[in-house]
JSON list of C-alpha atoms in Angstrom, two decimals:
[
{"chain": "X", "resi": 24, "resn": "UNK", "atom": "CA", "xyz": [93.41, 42.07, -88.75]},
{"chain": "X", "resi": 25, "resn": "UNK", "atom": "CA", "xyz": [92.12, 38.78, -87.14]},
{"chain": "X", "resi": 26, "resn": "UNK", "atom": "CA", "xyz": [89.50, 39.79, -85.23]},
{"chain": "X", "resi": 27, "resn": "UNK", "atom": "CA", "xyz": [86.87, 37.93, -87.58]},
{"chain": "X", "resi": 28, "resn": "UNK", "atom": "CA", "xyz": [88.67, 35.16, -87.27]},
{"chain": "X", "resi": 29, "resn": "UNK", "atom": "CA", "xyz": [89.20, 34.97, -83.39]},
{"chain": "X", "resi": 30, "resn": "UNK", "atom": "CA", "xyz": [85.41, 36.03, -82.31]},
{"chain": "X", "resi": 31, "resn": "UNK", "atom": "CA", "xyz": [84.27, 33.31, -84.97]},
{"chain": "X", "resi": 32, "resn": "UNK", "atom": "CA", "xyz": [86.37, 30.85, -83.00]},
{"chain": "X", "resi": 33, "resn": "UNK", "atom": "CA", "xyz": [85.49, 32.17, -79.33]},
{"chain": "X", "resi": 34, "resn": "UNK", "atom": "CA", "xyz": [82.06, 32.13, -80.07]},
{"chain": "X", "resi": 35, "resn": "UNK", "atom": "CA", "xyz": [82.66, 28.59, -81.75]},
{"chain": "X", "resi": 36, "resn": "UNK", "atom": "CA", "xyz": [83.13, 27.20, -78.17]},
{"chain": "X", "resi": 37, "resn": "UNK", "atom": "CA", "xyz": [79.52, 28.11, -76.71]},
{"chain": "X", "resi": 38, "resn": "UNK", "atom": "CA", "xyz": [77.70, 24.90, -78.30]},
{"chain": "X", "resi": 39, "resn": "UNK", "atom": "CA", "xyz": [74.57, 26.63, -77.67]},
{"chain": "X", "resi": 40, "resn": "UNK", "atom": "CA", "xyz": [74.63, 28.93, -80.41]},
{"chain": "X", "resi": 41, "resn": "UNK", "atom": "CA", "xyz": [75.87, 27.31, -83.90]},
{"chain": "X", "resi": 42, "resn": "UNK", "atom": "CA", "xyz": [78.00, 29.74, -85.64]},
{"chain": "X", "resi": 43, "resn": "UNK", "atom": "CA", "xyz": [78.75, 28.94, -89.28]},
{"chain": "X", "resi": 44, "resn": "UNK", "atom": "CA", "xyz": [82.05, 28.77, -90.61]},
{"chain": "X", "resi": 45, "resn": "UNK", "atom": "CA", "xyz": [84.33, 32.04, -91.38]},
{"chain": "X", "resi": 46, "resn": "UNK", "atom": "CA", "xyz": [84.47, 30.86, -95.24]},
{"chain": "X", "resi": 47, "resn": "UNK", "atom": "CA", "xyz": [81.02, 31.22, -95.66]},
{"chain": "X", "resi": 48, "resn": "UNK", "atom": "CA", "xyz": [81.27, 34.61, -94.79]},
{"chain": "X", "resi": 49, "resn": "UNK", "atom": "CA", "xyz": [84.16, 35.55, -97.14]},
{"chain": "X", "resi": 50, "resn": "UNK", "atom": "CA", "xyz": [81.73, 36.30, -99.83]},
{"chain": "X", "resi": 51, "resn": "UNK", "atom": "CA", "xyz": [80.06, 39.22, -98.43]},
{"chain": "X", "resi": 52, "resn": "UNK", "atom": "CA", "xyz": [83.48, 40.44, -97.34]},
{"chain": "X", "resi": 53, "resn": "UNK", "atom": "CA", "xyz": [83.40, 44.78, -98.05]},
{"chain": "X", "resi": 54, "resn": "UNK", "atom": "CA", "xyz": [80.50, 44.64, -100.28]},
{"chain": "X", "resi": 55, "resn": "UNK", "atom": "CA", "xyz": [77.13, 46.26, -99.91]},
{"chain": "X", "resi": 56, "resn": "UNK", "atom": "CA", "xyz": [74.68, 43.95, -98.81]},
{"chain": "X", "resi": 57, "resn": "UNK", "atom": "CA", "xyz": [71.00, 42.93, -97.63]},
{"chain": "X", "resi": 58, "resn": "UNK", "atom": "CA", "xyz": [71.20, 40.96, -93.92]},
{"chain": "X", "resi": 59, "resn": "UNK", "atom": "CA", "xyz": [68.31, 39.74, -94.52]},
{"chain": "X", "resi": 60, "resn": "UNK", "atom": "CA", "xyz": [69.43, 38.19, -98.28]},
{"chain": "X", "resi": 61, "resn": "UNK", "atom": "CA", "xyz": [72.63, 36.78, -95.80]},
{"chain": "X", "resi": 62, "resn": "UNK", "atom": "CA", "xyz": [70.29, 35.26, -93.33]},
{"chain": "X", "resi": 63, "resn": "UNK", "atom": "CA", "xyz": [68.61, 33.61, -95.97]},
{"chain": "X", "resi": 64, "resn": "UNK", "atom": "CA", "xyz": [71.57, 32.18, -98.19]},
{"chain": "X", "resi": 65, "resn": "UNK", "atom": "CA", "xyz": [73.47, 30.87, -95.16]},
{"chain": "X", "resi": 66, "resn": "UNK", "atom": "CA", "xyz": [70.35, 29.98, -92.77]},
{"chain": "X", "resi": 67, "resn": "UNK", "atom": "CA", "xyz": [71.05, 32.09, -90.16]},
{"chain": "X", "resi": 68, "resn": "UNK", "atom": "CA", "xyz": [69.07, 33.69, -87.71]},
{"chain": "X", "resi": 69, "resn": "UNK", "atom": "CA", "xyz": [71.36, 36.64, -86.59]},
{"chain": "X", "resi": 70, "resn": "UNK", "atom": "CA", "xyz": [74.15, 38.21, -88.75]},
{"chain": "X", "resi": 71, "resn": "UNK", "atom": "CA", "xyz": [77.20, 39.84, -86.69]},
{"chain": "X", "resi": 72, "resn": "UNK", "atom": "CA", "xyz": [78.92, 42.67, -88.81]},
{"chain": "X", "resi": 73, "resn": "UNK", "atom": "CA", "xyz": [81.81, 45.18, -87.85]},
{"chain": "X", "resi": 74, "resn": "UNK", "atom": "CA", "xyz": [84.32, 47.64, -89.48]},
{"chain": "X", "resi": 75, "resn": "UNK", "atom": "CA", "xyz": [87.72, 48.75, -88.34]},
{"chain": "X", "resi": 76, "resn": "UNK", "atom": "CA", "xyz": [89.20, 52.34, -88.82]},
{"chain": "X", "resi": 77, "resn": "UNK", "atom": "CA", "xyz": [92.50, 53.80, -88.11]},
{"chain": "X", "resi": 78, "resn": "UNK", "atom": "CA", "xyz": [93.42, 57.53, -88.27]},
{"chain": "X", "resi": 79, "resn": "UNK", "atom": "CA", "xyz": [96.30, 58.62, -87.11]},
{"chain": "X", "resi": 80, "resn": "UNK", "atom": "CA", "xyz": [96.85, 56.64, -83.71]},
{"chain": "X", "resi": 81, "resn": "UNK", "atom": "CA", "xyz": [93.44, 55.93, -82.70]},
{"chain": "X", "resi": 82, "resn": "UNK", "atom": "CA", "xyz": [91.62, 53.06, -84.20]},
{"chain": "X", "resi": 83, "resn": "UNK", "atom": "CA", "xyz": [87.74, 52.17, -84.07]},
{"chain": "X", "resi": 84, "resn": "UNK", "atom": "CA", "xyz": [85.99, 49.01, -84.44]},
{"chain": "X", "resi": 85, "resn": "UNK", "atom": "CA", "xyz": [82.26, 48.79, -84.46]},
{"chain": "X", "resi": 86, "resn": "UNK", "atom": "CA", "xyz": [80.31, 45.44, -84.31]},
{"chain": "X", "resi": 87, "resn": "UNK", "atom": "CA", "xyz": [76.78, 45.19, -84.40]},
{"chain": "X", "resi": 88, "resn": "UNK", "atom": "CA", "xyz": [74.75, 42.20, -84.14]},
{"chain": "X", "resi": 89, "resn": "UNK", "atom": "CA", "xyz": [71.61, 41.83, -86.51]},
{"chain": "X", "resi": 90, "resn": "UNK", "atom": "CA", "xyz": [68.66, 39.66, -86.62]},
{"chain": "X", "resi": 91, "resn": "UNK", "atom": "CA", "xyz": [68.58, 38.22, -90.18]},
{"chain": "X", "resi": 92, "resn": "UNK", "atom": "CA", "xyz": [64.82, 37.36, -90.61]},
{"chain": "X", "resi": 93, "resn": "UNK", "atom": "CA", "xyz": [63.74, 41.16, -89.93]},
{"chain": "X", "resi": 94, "resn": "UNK", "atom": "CA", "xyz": [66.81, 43.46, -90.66]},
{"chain": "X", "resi": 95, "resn": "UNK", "atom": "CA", "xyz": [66.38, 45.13, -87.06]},
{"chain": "X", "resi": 96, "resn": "UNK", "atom": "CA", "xyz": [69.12, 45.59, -84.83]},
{"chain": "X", "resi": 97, "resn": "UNK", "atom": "CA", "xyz": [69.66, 43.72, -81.71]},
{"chain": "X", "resi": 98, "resn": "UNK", "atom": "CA", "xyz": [72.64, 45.05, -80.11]},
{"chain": "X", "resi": 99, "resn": "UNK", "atom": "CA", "xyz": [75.61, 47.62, -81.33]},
{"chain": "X", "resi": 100, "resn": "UNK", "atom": "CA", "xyz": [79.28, 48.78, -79.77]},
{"chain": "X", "resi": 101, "resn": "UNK", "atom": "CA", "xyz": [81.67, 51.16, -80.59]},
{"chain": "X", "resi": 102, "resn": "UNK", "atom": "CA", "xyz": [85.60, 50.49, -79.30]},
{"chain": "X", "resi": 103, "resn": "UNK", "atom": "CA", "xyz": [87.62, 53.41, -79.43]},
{"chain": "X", "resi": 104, "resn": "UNK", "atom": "CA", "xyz": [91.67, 52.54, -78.55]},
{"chain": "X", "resi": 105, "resn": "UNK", "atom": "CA", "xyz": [95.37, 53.73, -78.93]},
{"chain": "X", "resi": 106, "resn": "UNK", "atom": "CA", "xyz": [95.95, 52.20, -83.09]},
{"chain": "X", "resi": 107, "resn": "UNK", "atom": "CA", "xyz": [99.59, 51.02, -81.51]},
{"chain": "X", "resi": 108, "resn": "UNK", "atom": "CA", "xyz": [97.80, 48.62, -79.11]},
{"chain": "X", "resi": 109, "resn": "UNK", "atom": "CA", "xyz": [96.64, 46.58, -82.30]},
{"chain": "X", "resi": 110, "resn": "UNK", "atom": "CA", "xyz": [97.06, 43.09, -80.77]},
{"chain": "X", "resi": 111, "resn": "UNK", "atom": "CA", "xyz": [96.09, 43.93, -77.01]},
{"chain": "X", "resi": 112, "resn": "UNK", "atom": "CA", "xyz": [92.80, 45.76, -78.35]},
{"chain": "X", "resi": 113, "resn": "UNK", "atom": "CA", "xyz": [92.36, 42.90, -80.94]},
{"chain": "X", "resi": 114, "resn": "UNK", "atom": "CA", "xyz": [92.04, 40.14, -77.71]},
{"chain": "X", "resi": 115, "resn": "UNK", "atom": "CA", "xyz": [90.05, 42.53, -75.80]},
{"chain": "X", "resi": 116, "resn": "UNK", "atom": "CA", "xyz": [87.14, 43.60, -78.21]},
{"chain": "X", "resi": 117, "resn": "UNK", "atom": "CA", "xyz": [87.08, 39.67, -78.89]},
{"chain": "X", "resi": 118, "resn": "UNK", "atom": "CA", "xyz": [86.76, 38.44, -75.45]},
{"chain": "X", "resi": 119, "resn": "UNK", "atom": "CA", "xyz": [84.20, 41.37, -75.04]},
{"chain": "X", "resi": 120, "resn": "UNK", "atom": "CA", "xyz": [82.00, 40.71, -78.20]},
{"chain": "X", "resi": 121, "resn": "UNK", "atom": "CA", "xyz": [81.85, 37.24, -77.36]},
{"chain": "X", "resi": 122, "resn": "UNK", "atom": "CA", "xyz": [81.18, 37.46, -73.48]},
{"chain": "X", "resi": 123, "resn": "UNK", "atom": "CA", "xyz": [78.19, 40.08, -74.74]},
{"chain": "X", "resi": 124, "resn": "UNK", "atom": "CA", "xyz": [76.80, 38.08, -77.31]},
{"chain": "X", "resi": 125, "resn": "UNK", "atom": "CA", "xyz": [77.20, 34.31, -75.50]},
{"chain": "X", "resi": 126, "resn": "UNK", "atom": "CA", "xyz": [75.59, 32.97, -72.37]},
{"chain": "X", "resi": 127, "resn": "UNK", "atom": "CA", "xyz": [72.08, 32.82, -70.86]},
{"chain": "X", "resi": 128, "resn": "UNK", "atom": "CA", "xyz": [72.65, 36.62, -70.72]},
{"chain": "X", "resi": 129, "resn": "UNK", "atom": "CA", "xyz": [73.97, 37.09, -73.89]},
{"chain": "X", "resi": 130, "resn": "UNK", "atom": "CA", "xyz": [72.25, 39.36, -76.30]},
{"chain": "X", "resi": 131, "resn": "UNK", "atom": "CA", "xyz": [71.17, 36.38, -78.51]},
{"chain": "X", "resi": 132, "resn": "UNK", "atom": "CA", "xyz": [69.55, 34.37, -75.63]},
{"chain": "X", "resi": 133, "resn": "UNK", "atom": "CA", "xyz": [68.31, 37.57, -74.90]},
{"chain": "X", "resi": 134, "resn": "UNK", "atom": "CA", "xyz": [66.88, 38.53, -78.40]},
{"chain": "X", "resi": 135, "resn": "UNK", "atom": "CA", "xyz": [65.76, 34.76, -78.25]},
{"chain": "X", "resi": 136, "resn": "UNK", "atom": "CA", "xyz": [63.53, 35.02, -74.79]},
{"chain": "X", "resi": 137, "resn": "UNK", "atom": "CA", "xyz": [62.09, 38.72, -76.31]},
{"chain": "X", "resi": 138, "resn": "UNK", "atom": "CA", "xyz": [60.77, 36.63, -78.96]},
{"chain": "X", "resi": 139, "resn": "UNK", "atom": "CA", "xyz": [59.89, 33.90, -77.22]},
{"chain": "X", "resi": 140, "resn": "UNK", "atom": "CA", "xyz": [57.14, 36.03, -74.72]},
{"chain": "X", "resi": 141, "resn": "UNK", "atom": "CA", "xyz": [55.40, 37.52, -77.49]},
{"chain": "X", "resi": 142, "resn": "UNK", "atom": "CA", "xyz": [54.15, 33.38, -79.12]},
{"chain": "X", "resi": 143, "resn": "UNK", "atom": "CA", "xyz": [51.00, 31.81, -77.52]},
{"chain": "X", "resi": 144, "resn": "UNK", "atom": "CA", "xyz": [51.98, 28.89, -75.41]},
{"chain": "X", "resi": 145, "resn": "UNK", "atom": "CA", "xyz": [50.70, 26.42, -77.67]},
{"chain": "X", "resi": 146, "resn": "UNK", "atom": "CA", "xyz": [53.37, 27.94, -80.10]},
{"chain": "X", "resi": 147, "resn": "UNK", "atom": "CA", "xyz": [56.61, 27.37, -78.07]},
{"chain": "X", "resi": 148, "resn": "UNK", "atom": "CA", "xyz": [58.61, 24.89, -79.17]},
{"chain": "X", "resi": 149, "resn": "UNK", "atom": "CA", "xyz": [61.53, 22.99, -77.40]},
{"chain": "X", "resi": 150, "resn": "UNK", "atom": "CA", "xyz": [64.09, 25.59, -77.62]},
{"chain": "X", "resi": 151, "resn": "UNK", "atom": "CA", "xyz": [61.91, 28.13, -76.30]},
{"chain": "X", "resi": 152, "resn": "UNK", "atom": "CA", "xyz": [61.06, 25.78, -73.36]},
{"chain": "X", "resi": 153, "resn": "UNK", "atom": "CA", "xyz": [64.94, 25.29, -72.94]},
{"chain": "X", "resi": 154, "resn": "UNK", "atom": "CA", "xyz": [65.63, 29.31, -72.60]},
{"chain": "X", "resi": 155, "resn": "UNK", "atom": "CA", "xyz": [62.23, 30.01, -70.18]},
{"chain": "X", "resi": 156, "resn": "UNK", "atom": "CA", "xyz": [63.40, 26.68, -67.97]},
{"chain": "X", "resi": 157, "resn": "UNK", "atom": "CA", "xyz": [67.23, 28.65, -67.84]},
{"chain": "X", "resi": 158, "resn": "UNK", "atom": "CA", "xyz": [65.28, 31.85, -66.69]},
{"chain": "X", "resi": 159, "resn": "UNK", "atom": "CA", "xyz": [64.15, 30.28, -63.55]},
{"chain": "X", "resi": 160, "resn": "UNK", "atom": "CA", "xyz": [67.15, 28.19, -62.80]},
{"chain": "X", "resi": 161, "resn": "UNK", "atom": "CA", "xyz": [69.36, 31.15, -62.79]},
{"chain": "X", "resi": 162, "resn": "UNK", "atom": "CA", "xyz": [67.19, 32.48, -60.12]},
{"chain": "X", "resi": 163, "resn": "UNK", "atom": "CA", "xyz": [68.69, 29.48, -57.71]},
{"chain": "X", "resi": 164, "resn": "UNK", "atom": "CA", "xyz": [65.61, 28.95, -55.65]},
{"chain": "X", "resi": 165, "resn": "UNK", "atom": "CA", "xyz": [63.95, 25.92, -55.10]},
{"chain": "X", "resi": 166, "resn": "UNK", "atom": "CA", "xyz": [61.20, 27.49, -56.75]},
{"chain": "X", "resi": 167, "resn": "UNK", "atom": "CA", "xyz": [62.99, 28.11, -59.44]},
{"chain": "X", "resi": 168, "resn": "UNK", "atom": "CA", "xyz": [64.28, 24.59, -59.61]},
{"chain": "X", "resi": 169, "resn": "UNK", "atom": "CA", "xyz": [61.29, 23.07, -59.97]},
{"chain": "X", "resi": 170, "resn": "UNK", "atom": "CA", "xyz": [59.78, 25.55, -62.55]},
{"chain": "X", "resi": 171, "resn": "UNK", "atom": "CA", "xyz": [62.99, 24.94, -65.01]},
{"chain": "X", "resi": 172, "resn": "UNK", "atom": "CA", "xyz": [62.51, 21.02, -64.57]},
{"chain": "X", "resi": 173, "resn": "UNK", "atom": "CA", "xyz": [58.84, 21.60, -65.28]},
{"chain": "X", "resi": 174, "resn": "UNK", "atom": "CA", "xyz": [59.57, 23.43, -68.69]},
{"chain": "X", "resi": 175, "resn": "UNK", "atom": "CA", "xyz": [62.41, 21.18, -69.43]},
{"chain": "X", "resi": 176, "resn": "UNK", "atom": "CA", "xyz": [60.21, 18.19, -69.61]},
{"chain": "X", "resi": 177, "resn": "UNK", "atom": "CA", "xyz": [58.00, 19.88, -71.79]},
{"chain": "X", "resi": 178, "resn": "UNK", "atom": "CA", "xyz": [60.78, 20.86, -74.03]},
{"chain": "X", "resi": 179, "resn": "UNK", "atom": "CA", "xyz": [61.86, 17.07, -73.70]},
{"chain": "X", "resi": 180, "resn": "UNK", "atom": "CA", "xyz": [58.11, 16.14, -75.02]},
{"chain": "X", "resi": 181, "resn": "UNK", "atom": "CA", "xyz": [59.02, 17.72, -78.41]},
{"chain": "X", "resi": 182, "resn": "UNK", "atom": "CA", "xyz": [62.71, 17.32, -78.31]},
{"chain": "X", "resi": 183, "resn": "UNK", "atom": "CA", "xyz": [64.03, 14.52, -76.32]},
{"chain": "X", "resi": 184, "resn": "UNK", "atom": "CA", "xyz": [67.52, 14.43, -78.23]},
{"chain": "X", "resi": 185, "resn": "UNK", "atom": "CA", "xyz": [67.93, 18.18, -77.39]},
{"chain": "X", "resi": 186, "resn": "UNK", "atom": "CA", "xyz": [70.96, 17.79, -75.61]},
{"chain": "X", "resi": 187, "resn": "UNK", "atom": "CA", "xyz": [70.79, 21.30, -74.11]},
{"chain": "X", "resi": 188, "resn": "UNK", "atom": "CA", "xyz": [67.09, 20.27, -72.39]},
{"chain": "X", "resi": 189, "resn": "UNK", "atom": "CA", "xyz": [68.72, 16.78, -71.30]},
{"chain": "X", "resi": 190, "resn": "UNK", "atom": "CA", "xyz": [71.78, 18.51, -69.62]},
{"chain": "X", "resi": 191, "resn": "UNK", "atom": "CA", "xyz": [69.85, 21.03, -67.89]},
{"chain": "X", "resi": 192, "resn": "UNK", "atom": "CA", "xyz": [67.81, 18.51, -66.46]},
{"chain": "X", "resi": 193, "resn": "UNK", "atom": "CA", "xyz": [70.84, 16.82, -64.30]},
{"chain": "X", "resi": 194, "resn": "UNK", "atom": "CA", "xyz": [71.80, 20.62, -63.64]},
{"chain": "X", "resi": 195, "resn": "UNK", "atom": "CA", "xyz": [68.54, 21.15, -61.84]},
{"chain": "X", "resi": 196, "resn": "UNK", "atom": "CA", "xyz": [68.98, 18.28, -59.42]},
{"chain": "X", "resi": 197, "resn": "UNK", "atom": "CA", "xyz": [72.58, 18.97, -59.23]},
{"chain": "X", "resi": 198, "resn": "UNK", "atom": "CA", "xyz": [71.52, 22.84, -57.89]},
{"chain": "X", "resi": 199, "resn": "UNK", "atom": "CA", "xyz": [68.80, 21.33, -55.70]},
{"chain": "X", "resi": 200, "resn": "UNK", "atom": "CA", "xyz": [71.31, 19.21, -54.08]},
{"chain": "X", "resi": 201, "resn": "UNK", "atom": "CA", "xyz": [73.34, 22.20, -53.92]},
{"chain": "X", "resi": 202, "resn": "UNK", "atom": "CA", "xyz": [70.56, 24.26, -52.04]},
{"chain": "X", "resi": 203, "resn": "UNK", "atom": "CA", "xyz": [69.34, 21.41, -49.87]},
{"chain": "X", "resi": 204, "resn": "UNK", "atom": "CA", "xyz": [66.13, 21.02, -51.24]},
{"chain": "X", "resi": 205, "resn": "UNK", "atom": "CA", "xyz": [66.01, 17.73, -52.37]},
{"chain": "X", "resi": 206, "resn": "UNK", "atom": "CA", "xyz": [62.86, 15.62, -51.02]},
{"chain": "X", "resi": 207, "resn": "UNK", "atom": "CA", "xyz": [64.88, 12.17, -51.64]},
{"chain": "X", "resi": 208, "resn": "UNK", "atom": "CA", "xyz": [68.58, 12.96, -51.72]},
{"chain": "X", "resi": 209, "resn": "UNK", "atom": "CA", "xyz": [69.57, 9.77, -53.55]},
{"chain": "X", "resi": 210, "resn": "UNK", "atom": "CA", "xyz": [67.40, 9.91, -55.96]},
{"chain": "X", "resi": 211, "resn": "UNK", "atom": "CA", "xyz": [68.38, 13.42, -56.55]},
{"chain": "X", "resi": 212, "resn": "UNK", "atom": "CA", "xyz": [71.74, 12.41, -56.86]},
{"chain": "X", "resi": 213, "resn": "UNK", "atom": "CA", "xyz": [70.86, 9.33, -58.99]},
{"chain": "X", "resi": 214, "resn": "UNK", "atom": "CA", "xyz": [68.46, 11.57, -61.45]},
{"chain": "X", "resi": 215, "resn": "UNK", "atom": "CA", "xyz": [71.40, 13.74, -62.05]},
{"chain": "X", "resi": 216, "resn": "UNK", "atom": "CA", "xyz": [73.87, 11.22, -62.82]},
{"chain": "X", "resi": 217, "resn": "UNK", "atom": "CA", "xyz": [71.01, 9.62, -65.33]},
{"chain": "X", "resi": 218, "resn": "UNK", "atom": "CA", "xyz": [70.37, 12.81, -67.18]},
{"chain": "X", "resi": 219, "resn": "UNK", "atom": "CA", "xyz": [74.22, 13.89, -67.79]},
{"chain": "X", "resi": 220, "resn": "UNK", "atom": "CA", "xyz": [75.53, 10.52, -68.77]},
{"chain": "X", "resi": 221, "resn": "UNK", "atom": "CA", "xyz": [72.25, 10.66, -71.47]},
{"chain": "X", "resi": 222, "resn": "UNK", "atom": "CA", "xyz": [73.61, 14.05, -72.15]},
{"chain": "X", "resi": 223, "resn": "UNK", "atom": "CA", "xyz": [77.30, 12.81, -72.83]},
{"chain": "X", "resi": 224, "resn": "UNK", "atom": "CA", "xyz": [75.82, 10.33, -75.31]},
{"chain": "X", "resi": 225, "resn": "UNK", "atom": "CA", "xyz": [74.38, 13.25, -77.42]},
{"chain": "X", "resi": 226, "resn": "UNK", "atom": "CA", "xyz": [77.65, 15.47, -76.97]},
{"chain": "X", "resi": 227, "resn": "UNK", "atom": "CA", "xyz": [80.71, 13.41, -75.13]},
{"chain": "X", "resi": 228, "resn": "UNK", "atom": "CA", "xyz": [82.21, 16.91, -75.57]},
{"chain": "X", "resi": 229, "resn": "UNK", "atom": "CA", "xyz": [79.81, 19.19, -73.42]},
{"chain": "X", "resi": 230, "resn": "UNK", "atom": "CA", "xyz": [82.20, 20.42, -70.39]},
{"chain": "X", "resi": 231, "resn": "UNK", "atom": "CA", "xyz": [79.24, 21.01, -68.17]},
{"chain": "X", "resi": 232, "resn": "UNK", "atom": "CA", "xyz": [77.64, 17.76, -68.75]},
{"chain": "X", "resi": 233, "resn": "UNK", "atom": "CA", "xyz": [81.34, 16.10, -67.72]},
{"chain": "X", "resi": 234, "resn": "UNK", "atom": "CA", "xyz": [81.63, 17.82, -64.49]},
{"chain": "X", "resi": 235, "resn": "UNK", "atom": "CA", "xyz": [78.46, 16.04, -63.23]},
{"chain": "X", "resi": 236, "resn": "UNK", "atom": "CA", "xyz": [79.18, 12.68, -63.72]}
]
């Protein structure tokens, strides 16, 4: 069955999480194993394992995501379906794994921002800046606005080649447009354009980053 293969390569396409490569993986294939030993081999921070089981005409697949540095689990799913639907079901619990684990709402980013509240202030670094500035962006307020472009530029401070921090900066102005809050509309529109086209010289491939110029 490919379903390792396909949710390796749909979750591929979310550049915000780095997912290793499926052939690193084949080692641990059906044998009894430590997550944590995993994480630390292949220097990963969460470790996404599943089974498949047919009886009869019914088939189950489990998948359950893992954080590597403790062994605790972050998120599980069972999928229960018809065993003759292989290929339908096989799309489906891909599309579904990936859309649960991926995203500012994903279970990662929210593992991530669970994390992230429990560290001192002085301890954040620039990824943890990054996921607090999405947090109040996705609210869509100008309030929120200005609170993400406040903790992006602190992220910048200690990262200013994260491209995710750089991106989300034109995305601010580009939302503020959007709401009509802009104090200076040109510059708005101008601090946008500067922050994406910095953001397409880290990552000439980021879709979002694209859009705005």
């Amino acid at each position: 069955m490919g379903v390792t293969e396909d949710i390796v390569t749909d979750l591929a396409r979310y550049r915000d999480i780095p997912v290793i490569a499926r052939s690193s993986m084949e080692a641990y294939r059906g044998k009894p194993h430590d997550v944590r030993e995993i994480g630390r081999a292949l220097n990963v921070k969460y470790v996404l394992e599943g089974s498949l089981q047919v009886d009869g005409h019914r088939m189950r697949v489990t998948a359950q995501l893992i954080n590597a540095e403790t062994g605790a689990h972050v998120w599980s799913e069972r999928y229960d379906r018809p065993a003759a639907e292989l290929l339908e079901v096989q799309d489906e619990i891909t599309q579904k794994i990936a859309v649960t684990l991926t995203g500012w709402q994903g279970q990662v980013t929210e593992a991530e921002r669970a994390l992230m509240r429990r560290k001192n202030s002085a301890d954040l670094d620039a990824y943890d800046y990054w996921l607090l500035g999405i947090e109040a962006k996705h609210r869509m307020t100008p309030e929120g606005v200005i609170e993400a472009r406040v903790l992006f530029e602190k992220g910048l401070k200690l990262a200013p080649d994260f491209m995710p921090l750089v991106r989300d900066m034109a995305v601010t102005y580009a939302v503020e447009t959007d709401l009509g809050s802009a104090i200076d509309y040109p510059a708005a529109v101008d601090a946008q354009w500067k922050y994406a086209k910095r953001a397409l010289a880290l990552d000439p491939n980021d879709a979002t980053a694209n859009n705005m110029m």
